[in-house]
């Protein structure tokens, strides 16, 4: 299959580790010039060096917090200034805090909105002028958009709105040659998931290993996802091969979500 990604330019946010890093690495392996951002200067520079070493591609590290509107606009501008354009935007951010309705405070709602929904709308607003003609927008969401996850009320609530946003933009941006899709990961072996398993283990009075074992037992394929397995779905949606796919949610979860 011809992916047609060689020489394209991408910005992947929240990409010093985990799913964002895997997406950036997989795109770079296909010859994409990559800008990546995260809040920690040391982590994002380390990530960029790693991708450069593994792929030989040019990688631009940007220190930016996607909850801050000025950082979002600067990330897009620095990418365009450095590489001379932007074709692919992968919107990722830190996950919203875990908790139930009664345990979550107003400030955490705002934090979650800034981190997930508003980081996405702001990134898209800044990137839009550069994506016109040939563009790909891919948002990393969660299976919570199809099936609420116990204890993740903010993800369950806000990410559904992001899917509404993506579907609407797929209509509004189609005349510009821009596709808009989201990938919905199930349970991937990252620091974020480890943190959630630690929380579950504490609540249930079991070990971390037991919490992980129980999580794996709920997945039909019998194991957590490897970050590169989500990244491959992102590469496909970013590619020329996915030119007729827009407004979709691609669930990547080892069979965990039962809705049809
Ligand atoms: N892992 C899963 O199974 C799973 C499943 C469903 C959904 N998700 C969602 O997918 C996203 C990524 O998850 P992950 O598992 O890859 O998490 P992770 O391993 O904890 O990595 C999070 C990344 O985001 C960066 N980051 C966090 N807050 C940021 C901010 N405000 N601005 C810029 N960068 C920021 C972090 O770097 P710095 O600390 O340097 O900023 C790090 O690179 C999250 O929204 C998560 O909820 C994950």
Coordinates of C-alpha atoms and ligand atoms in Angstrom, one line a residue:
X1 CA 0.0 0.0 0.0
X2 CA 1.3 3.4 -0.9
X3 CA 1.1 5.7 2.1
X4 CA 2.3 8.8 0.3
X5 CA 3.6 10.3 3.5
X6 CA 7.2 10.9 2.5
X7 CA 8.1 14.6 2.9
X8 CA 4.9 15.6 4.6
X9 CA 5.1 17.7 7.8
X10 CA 3.3 16.8 11.1
X11 CA 2.8 18.3 14.5
X12 CA 2.1 15.8 17.2
X13 CA 1.3 17.3 20.6
X14 CA 1.9 15.8 24.1
X15 CA 4.5 13.5 22.5
X16 CA 7.4 13.1 24.9
X17 CA 6.2 9.6 25.8
X18 CA 3.3 7.2 25.5
X19 CA 0.8 7.3 22.7
X20 CA 1.9 10.7 21.3
X21 CA 5.6 9.6 21.2
X22 CA 4.6 6.4 19.4
X23 CA 2.6 8.3 16.9
X24 CA 5.4 10.7 16.2
X25 CA 7.9 7.9 15.8
X26 CA 5.7 5.9 13.5
X27 CA 5.1 8.9 11.3
X28 CA 8.8 9.7 11.2
X29 CA 9.5 6.1 10.1
X30 CA 7.3 6.9 7.0
X31 CA 9.5 9.9 6.1
X32 CA 7.3 12.6 7.8
X33 CA 9.1 15.6 9.2
X34 CA 7.9 15.9 12.8
X35 CA 7.4 18.6 15.4
X36 CA 6.6 17.3 18.8
X37 CA 5.7 19.2 22.0
X38 CA 5.2 18.6 25.7
X39 CA 5.7 20.6 28.9
X40 CA 9.0 19.2 30.1
X41 CA 12.0 20.6 28.2
X42 CA 14.2 17.7 29.1
X43 CA 11.7 15.0 28.1
X44 CA 10.7 16.5 24.8
X45 CA 14.4 17.0 23.8
X46 CA 15.1 13.4 24.8
X47 CA 12.2 12.2 22.8
X48 CA 13.3 14.2 19.7
X49 CA 16.8 12.8 19.9
X50 CA 15.4 9.3 20.2
X51 CA 13.2 9.7 17.1
X52 CA 16.1 11.2 15.2
X53 CA 18.4 8.3 16.1
X54 CA 15.8 5.7 15.2
X55 CA 14.7 7.2 11.9
X56 CA 17.2 9.7 10.7
X57 CA 14.4 12.2 10.2
X58 CA 14.3 15.8 11.1
X59 CA 12.5 16.3 14.4
X60 CA 11.7 19.7 16.1
X61 CA 11.1 19.6 19.8
X62 CA 8.9 22.3 21.2
X63 CA 8.3 23.1 24.9
X64 CA 4.6 23.8 25.2
X65 CA 1.6 23.2 27.5
X66 CA -1.4 22.5 25.3
X67 CA -3.7 23.9 28.0
X68 CA -2.3 27.4 27.4
X69 CA -3.7 29.1 24.3
X70 CA -0.5 31.0 23.6
X71 CA 1.6 27.8 23.7
X72 CA -0.8 26.1 21.2
X73 CA -0.5 29.0 18.7
X74 CA 3.3 29.1 19.1
X75 CA 3.6 25.4 18.6
X76 CA 1.9 25.6 15.2
X77 CA 3.8 28.7 14.2
X78 CA 7.2 27.2 15.2
X79 CA 6.4 24.1 13.1
X80 CA 5.5 26.1 10.1
X81 CA 8.5 28.5 10.4
X82 CA 10.9 25.5 10.8
X83 CA 9.6 23.2 8.1
X84 CA 7.8 25.6 5.8
X85 CA 4.3 24.2 6.2
X86 CA 2.0 21.7 8.0
X87 CA 0.0 18.8 6.6
X88 CA -0.8 16.6 9.5
X89 CA -2.0 17.6 13.0
X90 CA -2.2 14.9 15.7
X91 CA -4.0 16.4 18.7
X92 CA -3.1 14.7 22.0
X93 CA -2.9 15.8 25.6
X94 CA -2.5 14.6 29.1
X95 CA -5.6 12.6 30.2
X96 CA -8.2 14.3 32.4
X97 CA -8.2 13.6 36.1
X98 CA -9.9 10.4 37.2
X99 CA -12.9 10.6 39.6
X100 CA -16.6 10.3 40.1
X101 CA -19.2 13.2 40.0
X102 CA -19.1 13.6 43.7
X103 CA -15.4 13.5 44.1
X104 CA -14.5 16.0 41.3
X105 CA -14.3 19.7 41.9
X106 CA -15.1 22.6 39.6
X107 CA -11.4 23.3 39.0
X108 CA -10.8 19.8 37.7
X109 CA -13.7 20.1 35.2
X110 CA -12.0 23.3 33.9
X111 CA -8.6 21.6 33.8
X112 CA -10.1 18.7 31.9
X113 CA -11.9 21.0 29.4
X114 CA -8.7 23.0 28.8
X115 CA -6.6 19.9 28.4
X116 CA -8.8 17.8 26.1
X117 CA -11.6 19.9 24.3
X118 CA -10.1 23.4 24.2
X119 CA -6.5 22.2 23.4
X120 CA -8.1 20.5 20.4
X121 CA -10.2 23.4 19.2
X122 CA -7.3 25.8 19.7
X123 CA -4.8 23.5 17.8
X124 CA -7.2 23.1 14.9
X125 CA -7.9 26.9 14.8
X126 CA -4.2 27.7 14.6
X127 CA -3.4 24.9 12.1
X128 CA -6.4 25.3 9.8
X129 CA -4.9 27.9 7.4
X130 CA -1.9 25.7 6.8
X131 CA -3.8 22.5 6.3
X132 CA -6.0 23.8 3.4
X133 CA -5.4 22.0 0.2
X134 CA -4.2 18.7 1.7
X135 CA -4.7 18.2 5.4
X136 CA -5.2 15.5 8.0
X137 CA -6.5 16.1 11.5
X138 CA -6.4 13.1 13.9
X139 CA -7.5 13.4 17.5
X140 CA -6.5 10.8 20.1
X141 CA -9.7 10.2 22.2
X142 CA -10.6 7.1 24.1
X143 CA -13.1 4.2 24.0
X144 CA -15.0 6.3 26.5
X145 CA -16.5 7.9 23.5
X146 CA -18.4 4.7 22.8
X147 CA -18.7 3.2 26.3
X148 CA -18.3 5.1 29.6
X149 CA -15.4 3.9 31.7
X150 CA -16.1 3.6 35.4
X151 CA -14.2 6.3 37.4
X152 CA -13.4 8.4 34.3
X153 CA -16.4 10.7 34.3
X154 CA -14.5 13.6 32.8
X155 CA -13.2 11.6 29.9
X156 CA -16.7 10.0 29.4
X157 CA -18.3 13.4 29.3
X158 CA -15.8 15.6 27.4
X159 CA -14.4 13.3 24.8
X160 CA -17.9 12.6 23.4
X161 CA -17.9 16.3 22.6
X162 CA -14.7 16.0 20.8
X163 CA -16.2 13.3 18.6
X164 CA -19.1 15.7 17.9
X165 CA -16.5 18.4 17.0
X166 CA -14.6 16.0 14.7
X167 CA -17.8 14.9 12.9
X168 CA -18.9 18.5 12.4
X169 CA -15.5 19.6 11.1
X170 CA -15.3 16.7 8.7
X171 CA -18.3 18.3 7.0
X172 CA -17.1 21.9 7.3
X173 CA -13.5 21.1 6.2
X174 CA -14.2 18.6 3.4
X175 CA -14.2 21.3 0.7
X176 CA -10.7 22.3 1.9
X177 CA -9.3 18.8 1.3
X178 CA -8.9 18.2 5.0
X179 CA -10.0 14.9 6.6
X180 CA -10.9 14.9 10.4
X181 CA -10.9 11.6 12.3
X182 CA -10.3 10.4 15.8
X183 CA -8.6 7.2 17.1
X184 CA -10.1 5.8 20.3
X185 CA -7.5 3.7 22.3
X186 CA -8.6 1.1 24.7
X187 CA -5.9 0.1 27.2
X188 CA -2.4 0.8 26.2
X189 CA 0.7 0.1 28.2
X190 CA 1.8 3.7 29.1
X191 CA 2.5 5.7 32.3
X192 CA -1.1 7.0 32.2
X193 CA -2.6 3.5 32.3
X194 CA -0.1 2.5 35.0
X195 CA -1.3 5.5 37.1
X196 CA -5.0 4.4 36.6
X197 CA -4.2 0.8 37.5
X198 CA -2.4 2.0 40.7
X199 CA -5.5 4.0 41.6
X200 CA -7.7 0.9 41.0
X201 CA -5.3 -1.3 43.0
X202 CA -5.4 1.1 46.0
X203 CA -9.2 1.3 45.9
X204 CA -9.6 -2.5 45.7
X205 CA -6.8 -3.3 48.1
X206 CA -5.0 -5.4 45.5
X207 CA -1.5 -5.3 44.0
X208 CA -0.7 -3.4 40.9
X209 CA 0.1 -6.7 39.1
X210 CA -3.3 -8.0 40.1
X211 CA -5.0 -4.8 38.8
X212 CA -3.2 -5.2 35.5
X213 CA -4.0 -8.9 35.3
X214 CA -7.7 -8.1 35.8
X215 CA -7.6 -5.4 33.2
X216 CA -5.9 -7.8 30.7
X217 CA -8.6 -10.4 31.4
X218 CA -11.3 -8.0 30.3
X219 CA -9.6 -7.6 26.8
X220 CA -10.6 -10.3 24.3
X221 CA -7.1 -10.3 22.8
X222 CA -5.8 -11.0 26.3
X223 CA -3.2 -8.2 26.7
X224 CA -2.7 -4.5 26.9
X225 CA -2.1 -2.6 23.6
X226 CA 1.4 -1.6 22.6
X227 CA 1.6 2.1 21.8
X228 CA 2.9 1.4 18.3
X229 CA -0.4 -0.5 17.6
X230 CA -2.3 2.8 18.1
X231 CA 0.4 4.7 16.1
X232 CA -0.1 2.4 13.1
X233 CA -3.8 3.4 13.0
X234 CA -2.8 7.1 13.1
X235 CA -0.3 6.6 10.3
X236 CA -3.0 5.0 8.2
X237 CA -5.5 7.8 8.8
X238 CA -2.7 10.4 8.1
X239 CA -1.8 8.7 4.8
X240 CA -2.9 9.1 1.2
X241 CA -4.3 5.5 1.6
X242 CA -7.1 6.9 3.9
X243 CA -8.0 9.8 1.5
X244 CA -11.8 8.9 1.5
X245 CA -12.2 8.4 5.2
X246 CA -13.4 11.3 7.3
X247 CA -15.6 12.0 10.3
X248 CA -14.8 8.5 11.7
X249 CA -13.9 7.1 15.1
X250 CA -11.4 4.2 14.8
X251 CA -11.5 2.1 17.9
X252 CA -8.2 0.3 18.7
X253 CA -8.8 -1.8 21.8
X254 CA -8.2 -5.5 21.3
X255 CA -11.9 -6.1 21.1
X256 CA -12.8 -4.6 24.4
X257 CA -15.7 -2.3 23.3
X258 CA -18.9 -4.3 22.6
X259 CA -21.1 -1.7 20.9
X260 CA -21.7 -2.3 17.2
Ligands
LIG1 N1 -2.9 4.8 27.6 C1 -4.2 4.4 27.3 O1 -4.5 3.2 27.4 C2 -5.2 5.4 26.9 C3 -6.5 5.0 26.7 C4 -7.4 5.9 26.3 C5 -7.1 7.3 26.2 N2 -5.8 7.7 26.5 C6 -5.5 9.1 26.4 O2 -4.5 9.3 25.4 C7 -3.7 10.5 25.9 C8 -2.3 10.1 26.0 O3 -2.2 9.1 26.9 P1 -0.8 8.3 27.3 O4 -1.2 7.0 27.9 O5 0.1 8.3 26.2 O6 -0.3 9.2 28.5 P2 1.2 9.4 29.1 O7 2.0 8.2 28.8 O8 1.0 9.8 30.5 O9 1.9 10.6 28.3 C9 1.3 11.8 28.3 C10 2.1 12.8 27.4 O10 1.4 14.0 27.4 C11 2.3 15.1 27.7 N3 1.5 16.1 28.3 C12 0.7 15.9 29.4 N4 0.1 17.1 29.7 C13 0.4 18.0 28.7 C14 0.1 19.3 28.4 N5 -0.7 20.0 29.2 N6 0.7 19.9 27.4 C15 1.6 19.2 26.6 N7 1.9 18.0 26.8 C16 1.4 17.3 27.9 C17 3.4 14.4 28.6 O11 4.6 15.1 28.6 P3 5.0 16.2 29.7 O12 4.8 15.7 31.0 O13 6.5 16.5 29.3 O14 4.1 17.4 29.4 C18 3.5 13.1 27.9 O15 4.4 13.2 26.8 C19 -4.3 10.9 27.2 O16 -5.3 11.9 27.0 C20 -5.0 9.7 27.7 O17 -6.1 9.9 28.6 C21 -4.9 6.8 26.8

